[in-house]
PDB file of C-alpha atoms in Angstrom:
ATOM      1  CA  MET A   1      40.994  73.515 -86.556  1.00 76.00           C
ATOM      2  CA  SER A   2      44.405  74.646 -87.164  1.00 86.00           C
ATOM      3  CA  MET A   3      46.654  73.403 -84.397  1.00 86.00           C
ATOM      4  CA  ALA A   4      46.921  76.690 -82.883  1.00 89.00           C
ATOM      5  CA  GLU A   5      43.406  76.833 -82.660  1.00 90.00           C
ATOM      6  CA  GLN A   6      43.138  73.947 -80.767  1.00 91.00           C
ATOM      7  CA  SER A   7      43.922  72.903 -76.979  1.00 91.00           C
ATOM      8  CA  LEU A   8      46.581  71.394 -74.680  1.00 90.00           C
ATOM      9  CA  GLY A   9      44.913  69.248 -73.303  1.00 85.00           C
ATOM     10  CA  GLN A  10      43.319  68.041 -76.979  1.00 84.00           C
ATOM     11  CA  ILE A  11      46.717  67.581 -78.685  1.00 87.00           C
ATOM     12  CA  ALA A  12      48.417  66.366 -75.705  1.00 81.00           C
ATOM     13  CA  GLN A  13      46.383  63.281 -76.053  1.00 75.00           C
ATOM     14  CA  ASP A  14      46.382  63.565 -80.294  1.00 77.00           C
ATOM     15  CA  VAL A  15      49.984  63.826 -81.581  1.00 77.00           C
ATOM     16  CA  PRO A  16      52.592  61.440 -80.027  1.00 66.00           C
ATOM     17  CA  GLY A  17      54.991  63.368 -77.691  1.00 71.00           C
ATOM     18  CA  ALA A  18      54.057  66.475 -77.492  1.00 81.00           C
ATOM     19  CA  THR A  19      54.393  66.663 -74.037  1.00 80.00           C
ATOM     20  CA  ALA A  20      58.173  66.488 -74.429  1.00 77.00           C
ATOM     21  CA  VAL A  21      57.439  68.821 -76.712  1.00 84.00           C
ATOM     22  CA  PHE A  22      55.344  71.500 -73.359  1.00 87.00           C
ATOM     23  CA  HIS A  23      57.697  70.417 -71.510  1.00 82.00           C
ATOM     24  CA  LYS A  24      59.944  71.795 -73.063  1.00 83.00           C
ATOM     25  CA  TYR A  25      58.626  75.278 -73.491  1.00 88.00           C
ATOM     26  CA  GLY A  26      57.274  75.224 -69.942  1.00 88.00           C
ATOM     27  CA  LEU A  27      53.388  74.346 -71.430  1.00 90.00           C
ATOM     28  CA  ASP A  28      50.750  73.658 -68.449  1.00 87.00           C
ATOM     29  CA  PHE A  29      48.964  70.420 -70.794  1.00 86.00           C
ATOM     30  CA  CYS A  30      47.053  68.993 -67.533  1.00 82.00           C
ATOM     31  CA  CYS A  31      45.395  72.088 -65.328  1.00 79.00           C
ATOM     32  CA  GLY A  32      45.844  74.215 -68.209  1.00 79.00           C
ATOM     33  CA  GLY A  33      44.523  71.520 -70.732  1.00 80.00           C
ATOM     34  CA  LYS A  34      41.235  73.718 -72.363  1.00 85.00           C
ATOM     35  CA  LYS A  35      43.204  76.849 -73.458  1.00 90.00           C
ATOM     36  CA  SER A  36      43.950  76.785 -76.588  1.00 93.00           C
ATOM     37  CA  LEU A  37      48.030  76.387 -77.720  1.00 94.00           C
ATOM     38  CA  VAL A  38      47.250  79.932 -79.492  1.00 93.00           C
ATOM     39  CA  LYS A  39      46.751  81.810 -76.306  1.00 93.00           C
ATOM     40  CA  ALA A  40      49.679  79.276 -74.238  1.00 92.00           C
ATOM     41  CA  ALA A  41      51.980  80.739 -76.296  1.00 92.00           C
ATOM     42  CA  SER A  42      51.308  84.133 -76.220  1.00 93.00           C
ATOM     43  CA  ASP A  43      50.277  84.052 -71.254  1.00 93.00           C
ATOM     44  CA  LYS A  44      54.711  82.736 -72.176  1.00 90.00           C
ATOM     45  CA  GLY A  45      55.689  85.309 -74.692  1.00 93.00           C
ATOM     46  CA  LEU A  46      56.404  82.155 -77.402  1.00 93.00           C
ATOM     47  CA  ASP A  47      57.338  81.585 -81.180  1.00 91.00           C
ATOM     48  CA  ILE A  48      53.573  80.244 -81.719  1.00 92.00           C
ATOM     49  CA  GLU A  49      55.981  79.347 -84.777  1.00 91.00           C
ATOM     50  CA  ALA A  50      58.051  77.236 -83.807  1.00 89.00           C
ATOM     51  CA  LEU A  51      55.801  75.404 -81.310  1.00 90.00           C
ATOM     52  CA  ILE A  52      53.557  75.037 -84.170  1.00 89.00           C
ATOM     53  CA  SER A  53      56.737  73.736 -86.050  1.00 87.00           C
ATOM     54  CA  ASP A  54      57.985  71.142 -83.332  1.00 85.00           C
ATOM     55  CA  LEU A  55      53.770  69.601 -82.737  1.00 85.00           C
ATOM     56  CA  SER A  56      54.277  69.737 -86.701  1.00 82.00           C
ATOM     57  CA  ILE A  57      57.255  67.239 -87.088  1.00 74.00           C
ATOM     58  CA  LEU A  58      55.787  65.019 -84.880  1.00 68.00           C
ATOM     59  CA  ALA A  59      52.865  64.741 -85.736  1.00 66.00           C
ATOM     60  CA  GLN A  60      54.036  63.969 -88.924  1.00 63.00           C
ATOM     61  CA  SER A  61      54.999  61.056 -87.430  1.00 53.00           C
ATOM     62  CA  ALA A  62      54.249  57.273 -87.559  1.00 37.00           C
ATOM     63  CA  SER A  63      55.068  56.314 -83.901  1.00 43.00           C
ATOM     64  CA  SER A  64      53.245  55.865 -81.102  1.00 44.00           C
ATOM     65  CA  ASP A  65      53.819  56.938 -77.228  1.00 50.00           C
ATOM     66  CA  GLU A  66      50.969  56.616 -74.425  1.00 54.00           C
ATOM     67  CA  GLY A  67      48.888  59.879 -75.406  1.00 53.00           C
ATOM     68  CA  SER A  68      47.999  57.626 -78.005  1.00 54.00           C
ATOM     69  CA  VAL A  69      47.754  54.392 -76.320  1.00 58.00           C
ATOM     70  CA  THR A  70      45.511  55.314 -73.354  1.00 66.00           C
ATOM     71  CA  GLY A  71      43.061  57.976 -75.626  1.00 67.00           C
ATOM     72  CA  GLU A  72      41.908  54.469 -76.893  1.00 76.00           C
ATOM     73  CA  MET A  73      41.451  52.799 -73.648  1.00 88.00           C
ATOM     74  CA  ASP A  74      38.163  52.656 -72.371  1.00 92.00           C
ATOM     75  CA  ASP A  75      37.467  53.632 -69.288  1.00 94.00           C
ATOM     76  CA  GLN A  76      37.968  50.171 -67.825  1.00 95.00           C
ATOM     77  CA  HIS A  77      41.205  50.278 -68.594  1.00 94.00           C
ATOM     78  CA  LEU A  78      41.840  53.709 -68.709  1.00 95.00           C
ATOM     79  CA  ILE A  79      41.211  53.445 -65.250  1.00 97.00           C
ATOM     80  CA  GLU A  80      43.388  50.137 -64.306  1.00 96.00           C
ATOM     81  CA  TYR A  81      46.133  51.942 -66.546  1.00 95.00           C
ATOM     82  CA  ILE A  82      45.910  55.486 -63.962  1.00 96.00           C
ATOM     83  CA  LEU A  83      45.676  52.951 -61.218  1.00 97.00           C
ATOM     84  CA  THR A  84      49.674  51.547 -62.040  1.00 95.00           C
ATOM     85  CA  ARG A  85      51.098  53.931 -64.023  1.00 93.00           C
ATOM     86  CA  PHE A  86      50.400  56.608 -61.399  1.00 95.00           C
ATOM     87  CA  HIS A  87      48.869  55.979 -58.086  1.00 96.00           C
ATOM     88  CA  ASP A  88      51.020  53.083 -57.694  1.00 96.00           C
ATOM     89  CA  VAL A  89      54.349  55.427 -58.848  1.00 94.00           C
ATOM     90  CA  HIS A  90      53.036  58.172 -56.478  1.00 96.00           C
ATOM     91  CA  ARG A  91      53.544  56.268 -53.556  1.00 96.00           C
ATOM     92  CA  GLU A  92      56.136  54.900 -54.112  1.00 93.00           C
ATOM     93  CA  GLN A  93      57.740  58.134 -55.370  1.00 95.00           C
ATOM     94  CA  LEU A  94      56.423  60.897 -52.382  1.00 96.00           C
ATOM     95  CA  PRO A  95      58.592  58.865 -49.356  1.00 95.00           C
ATOM     96  CA  GLU A  96      61.369  58.643 -51.342  1.00 95.00           C
ATOM     97  CA  LEU A  97      61.480  62.075 -52.708  1.00 96.00           C
ATOM     98  CA  ILE A  98      61.326  62.853 -48.809  1.00 97.00           C
ATOM     99  CA  ARG A  99      64.290  60.986 -47.824  1.00 95.00           C
ATOM    100  CA  LEU A 100      66.716  62.508 -49.835  1.00 95.00           C
ATOM    101  CA  ALA A 101      64.820  66.236 -49.150  1.00 97.00           C
ATOM    102  CA  ASN A 102      65.517  65.365 -45.226  1.00 97.00           C
ATOM    103  CA  ARG A 103      69.076  64.817 -46.319  1.00 96.00           C
ATOM    104  CA  VAL A 104      69.502  67.303 -48.100  1.00 96.00           C
ATOM    105  CA  GLU A 105      68.278  70.069 -46.189  1.00 97.00           C
ATOM    106  CA  LEU A 106      70.021  68.658 -43.037  1.00 96.00           C
ATOM    107  CA  VAL A 107      73.501  68.129 -44.886  1.00 95.00           C
ATOM    108  CA  HIS A 108      73.236  71.910 -46.698  1.00 96.00           C
ATOM    109  CA  ARG A 109      71.443  73.976 -44.826  1.00 94.00           C
ATOM    110  CA  ASP A 110      74.209  76.834 -44.972  1.00 95.00           C
ATOM    111  CA  HIS A 111      74.963  76.504 -48.939  1.00 96.00           C
ATOM    112  CA  PRO A 112      72.345  79.299 -50.575  1.00 95.00           C
ATOM    113  CA  LEU A 113      71.011  77.451 -53.111  1.00 95.00           C
ATOM    114  CA  CYS A 114      69.830  74.413 -50.336  1.00 97.00           C
ATOM    115  CA  PRO A 115      66.530  74.340 -50.638  1.00 97.00           C
ATOM    116  CA  ALA A 116      65.099  75.531 -47.643  1.00 97.00           C
ATOM    117  CA  GLY A 117      61.088  73.786 -46.747  1.00 98.00           C
ATOM    118  CA  LEU A 118      61.414  70.807 -49.031  1.00 98.00           C
ATOM    119  CA  VAL A 119      60.699  68.284 -46.665  1.00 98.00           C
ATOM    120  CA  ALA A 120      57.361  70.352 -45.718  1.00 98.00           C
ATOM    121  CA  GLN A 121      56.059  70.640 -49.556  1.00 98.00           C
ATOM    122  CA  LEU A 122      57.190  67.430 -50.371  1.00 98.00           C
ATOM    123  CA  GLU A 123      55.579  65.463 -47.292  1.00 98.00           C
ATOM    124  CA  LYS A 124      51.885  68.246 -47.422  1.00 98.00           C
ATOM    125  CA  MET A 125      51.291  67.561 -51.486  1.00 98.00           C
ATOM    126  CA  GLN A 126      52.051  64.179 -49.901  1.00 98.00           C
ATOM    127  CA  ASP A 127      48.475  63.495 -47.716  1.00 98.00           C
ATOM    128  CA  ALA A 128      46.888  65.970 -49.997  1.00 98.00           C
ATOM    129  CA  LEU A 129      47.852  63.812 -53.202  1.00 98.00           C
ATOM    130  CA  GLU A 130      46.711  59.668 -50.683  1.00 98.00           C
ATOM    131  CA  SER A 131      43.907  61.827 -49.752  1.00 98.00           C
ATOM    132  CA  HIS A 132      42.339  62.834 -53.866  1.00 98.00           C
ATOM    133  CA  MET A 133      43.926  58.755 -54.430  1.00 98.00           C
ATOM    134  CA  GLN A 134      42.341  57.528 -52.093  1.00 98.00           C
ATOM    135  CA  ARG A 135      38.834  59.309 -53.016  1.00 97.00           C
ATOM    136  CA  GLU A 136      39.257  58.489 -56.492  1.00 98.00           C
ATOM    137  CA  GLU A 137      39.874  54.661 -55.435  1.00 98.00           C
ATOM    138  CA  GLN A 138      36.769  54.381 -53.247  1.00 97.00           C
ATOM    139  CA  ILE A 139      34.694  56.649 -54.757  1.00 96.00           C
ATOM    140  CA  LEU A 140      34.351  58.240 -57.964  1.00 97.00           C
ATOM    141  CA  PHE A 141      36.136  55.663 -60.461  1.00 98.00           C
ATOM    142  CA  PRO A 142      33.898  53.563 -59.802  1.00 97.00           C
ATOM    143  CA  MET A 143      31.164  55.680 -60.537  1.00 96.00           C
ATOM    144  CA  ILE A 144      33.225  55.411 -64.172  1.00 97.00           C
ATOM    145  CA  ALA A 145      33.586  52.198 -64.377  1.00 95.00           C
ATOM    146  CA  ARG A 146      30.208  51.051 -64.280  1.00 95.00           C
ATOM    147  CA  GLY A 147      29.201  53.707 -66.597  1.00 93.00           C
ATOM    148  CA  LEU A 148      27.732  56.534 -64.297  1.00 94.00           C
ATOM    149  CA  HIS A 149      28.586  58.929 -65.838  1.00 93.00           C
ATOM    150  CA  PRO A 150      25.495  61.713 -64.400  1.00 93.00           C
ATOM    151  CA  MET A 151      26.611  60.829 -61.131  1.00 94.00           C
ATOM    152  CA  ALA A 152      29.899  60.744 -61.478  1.00 96.00           C
ATOM    153  CA  ARG A 153      29.591  65.103 -62.533  1.00 95.00           C
ATOM    154  CA  GLN A 154      29.625  66.456 -59.394  1.00 95.00           C
ATOM    155  CA  PRO A 155      32.937  64.722 -58.243  1.00 96.00           C
ATOM    156  CA  VAL A 156      34.769  64.412 -61.678  1.00 97.00           C
ATOM    157  CA  GLN A 157      34.322  69.036 -61.149  1.00 96.00           C
ATOM    158  CA  VAL A 158      35.173  68.269 -56.907  1.00 97.00           C
ATOM    159  CA  MET A 159      38.166  66.633 -57.722  1.00 97.00           C
ATOM    160  CA  ARG A 160      40.060  69.103 -61.593  1.00 96.00           C
ATOM    161  CA  HIS A 161      39.524  71.841 -58.461  1.00 97.00           C
ATOM    162  CA  GLU A 162      41.878  69.431 -56.813  1.00 97.00           C
ATOM    163  CA  HIS A 163      43.710  69.021 -59.504  1.00 97.00           C
ATOM    164  CA  ASP A 164      44.061  72.667 -59.584  1.00 96.00           C
ATOM    165  CA  ASP A 165      45.743  73.168 -56.397  1.00 97.00           C
ATOM    166  CA  HIS A 166      47.769  69.616 -57.158  1.00 97.00           C
ATOM    167  CA  GLY A 167      49.456  72.713 -60.319  1.00 94.00           C
ATOM    168  CA  ASP A 168      50.099  75.320 -57.356  1.00 96.00           C
ATOM    169  CA  GLU A 169      51.582  72.993 -55.416  1.00 97.00           C
ATOM    170  CA  LEU A 170      54.396  72.161 -57.985  1.00 96.00           C
ATOM    171  CA  ALA A 171      54.532  75.512 -58.807  1.00 95.00           C
ATOM    172  CA  LYS A 172      55.982  75.884 -55.254  1.00 97.00           C
ATOM    173  CA  LEU A 173      57.827  73.006 -55.261  1.00 97.00           C
ATOM    174  CA  GLU A 174      59.707  74.453 -58.718  1.00 96.00           C
ATOM    175  CA  GLN A 175      59.412  77.533 -56.713  1.00 97.00           C
ATOM    176  CA  ILE A 176      61.879  76.162 -53.799  1.00 98.00           C
ATOM    177  CA  THR A 177      64.300  74.058 -55.315  1.00 98.00           C
ATOM    178  CA  HIS A 178      64.953  77.134 -58.237  1.00 96.00           C
ATOM    179  CA  GLY A 179      63.319  75.360 -61.113  1.00 95.00           C
ATOM    180  CA  ILE A 180      64.824  72.049 -60.237  1.00 95.00           C
ATOM    181  CA  LYS A 181      68.068  73.859 -60.999  1.00 94.00           C
ATOM    182  CA  LEU A 182      71.230  71.611 -59.339  1.00 94.00           C
ATOM    183  CA  PRO A 183      73.582  73.759 -58.433  1.00 92.00           C
ATOM    184  CA  GLU A 184      77.037  73.496 -58.969  1.00 91.00           C
ATOM    185  CA  ASN A 185      79.080  70.518 -57.967  1.00 89.00           C
ATOM    186  CA  ALA A 186      75.968  69.715 -56.380  1.00 92.00           C
ATOM    187  CA  CYS A 187      76.190  65.513 -54.323  1.00 94.00           C
ATOM    188  CA  ASN A 188      75.459  62.511 -55.511  1.00 93.00           C
ATOM    189  CA  THR A 189      71.858  62.659 -53.146  1.00 93.00           C
ATOM    190  CA  TRP A 190      71.154  65.728 -54.223  1.00 95.00           C
ATOM    191  CA  ARG A 191      71.210  64.497 -57.933  1.00 93.00           C
ATOM    192  CA  ALA A 192      68.688  61.759 -57.455  1.00 93.00           C
ATOM    193  CA  LEU A 193      66.305  64.338 -54.797  1.00 95.00           C
ATOM    194  CA  TYR A 194      66.130  66.107 -58.097  1.00 95.00           C
ATOM    195  CA  LEU A 195      65.946  64.010 -60.543  1.00 92.00           C
ATOM    196  CA  GLY A 196      62.962  62.691 -58.842  1.00 93.00           C
ATOM    197  CA  LEU A 197      61.595  65.887 -58.632  1.00 95.00           C
ATOM    198  CA  GLN A 198      62.233  65.924 -62.427  1.00 92.00           C
ATOM    199  CA  THR A 199      60.285  63.086 -63.092  1.00 92.00           C
ATOM    200  CA  LEU A 200      57.309  63.458 -60.422  1.00 95.00           C
ATOM    201  CA  LYS A 201      56.588  66.802 -61.835  1.00 94.00           C
ATOM    202  CA  GLU A 202      56.613  65.337 -65.396  1.00 91.00           C
ATOM    203  CA  ASP A 203      54.093  61.685 -64.156  1.00 93.00           C
ATOM    204  CA  LEU A 204      52.098  64.231 -61.565  1.00 96.00           C
ATOM    205  CA  MET A 205      51.591  66.947 -65.231  1.00 94.00           C
ATOM    206  CA  GLN A 206      50.645  63.401 -66.833  1.00 92.00           C
ATOM    207  CA  HIS A 207      48.331  62.222 -64.560  1.00 95.00           C
ATOM    208  CA  ILE A 208      46.211  65.342 -64.602  1.00 96.00           C
ATOM    209  CA  HIS A 209      46.482  65.028 -68.373  1.00 93.00           C
ATOM    210  CA  LEU A 210      44.493  62.048 -69.260  1.00 93.00           C
ATOM    211  CA  GLU A 211      42.082  62.779 -66.108  1.00 96.00           C
ATOM    212  CA  ASN A 212      41.151  65.625 -66.282  1.00 94.00           C
ATOM    213  CA  ASN A 213      41.929  66.053 -70.993  1.00 90.00           C
ATOM    214  CA  VAL A 214      40.572  61.538 -71.468  1.00 92.00           C
ATOM    215  CA  LEU A 215      38.592  60.003 -68.276  1.00 95.00           C
ATOM    216  CA  PHE A 216      36.755  63.299 -67.198  1.00 95.00           C
ATOM    217  CA  SER A 217      36.312  64.607 -70.206  1.00 92.00           C
ATOM    218  CA  ARG A 218      34.136  61.072 -71.518  1.00 92.00           C
ATOM    219  CA  VAL A 219      32.110  61.803 -68.552  1.00 93.00           C
ATOM    220  CA  ASP A 220      31.080  65.510 -69.180  1.00 89.00           C
ATOM    221  CA  GLY A 221      29.440  63.737 -72.413  1.00 81.00           C
ATOM    222  CA  GLN A 222      33.248  65.945 -74.916  1.00 48.00           C
ATOM    223  CA  MET A 223      34.470  63.046 -76.720  1.00 43.00           C
ATOM    224  CA  GLY A 224      31.066  61.095 -77.049  1.00 41.00           C
ATOM    225  CA  GLY A 225      30.746  59.372 -73.624  1.00 39.00           C
ATOM    226  CA  ALA A 226      31.846  55.936 -72.345  1.00 39.00           C
ATOM    227  CA  ARG A 227      33.661  53.855 -75.180  1.00 38.00           C
TER     228      ARG A 227
END
């Protein structure tokens, strides 16, 4: 199968550094991970040849990244990785982002590019993510770790649906922040806030990718089951 026909999720898993290319081109490799590269490029009006060229350069490299390493983990170790690299990190990120957003909205409320409504959006995302992560930790992940893949298939579908909701909330966050673009002469608090938001966005997309396209695909039987 040519790279153009491969799914974004598969490329993100197989090609070291591919996720950075997808971020560069604004391609959703987590919730939209099942879409083929050529379809995703067409939908966004992108130059498929330039995109393949960027990815091919990476594919020829012998270096490794998060995607290639985690793809080789068994279910238990992948779950442990997700818990420490993403669940724990999101629980640290969001309270601080909410604190910074409160300050920016208060101090810069009259600025035309003030991200009005950002605090409320982050609080909504925090509540939804916490509920989602707790159900994964208490119900779904223990099932998968014990090899109960048939029992896990229905909960996986629920989690995938919630991942789509998380993707929608990220899109709203970008709308509120004008694409997470800083205004000229932004203060240090505003800069710290937007740097943190960009990190949250990239982390959450990678988090969803690893669950949807790696861990959950094993449950679906699309990758030959657990290793």
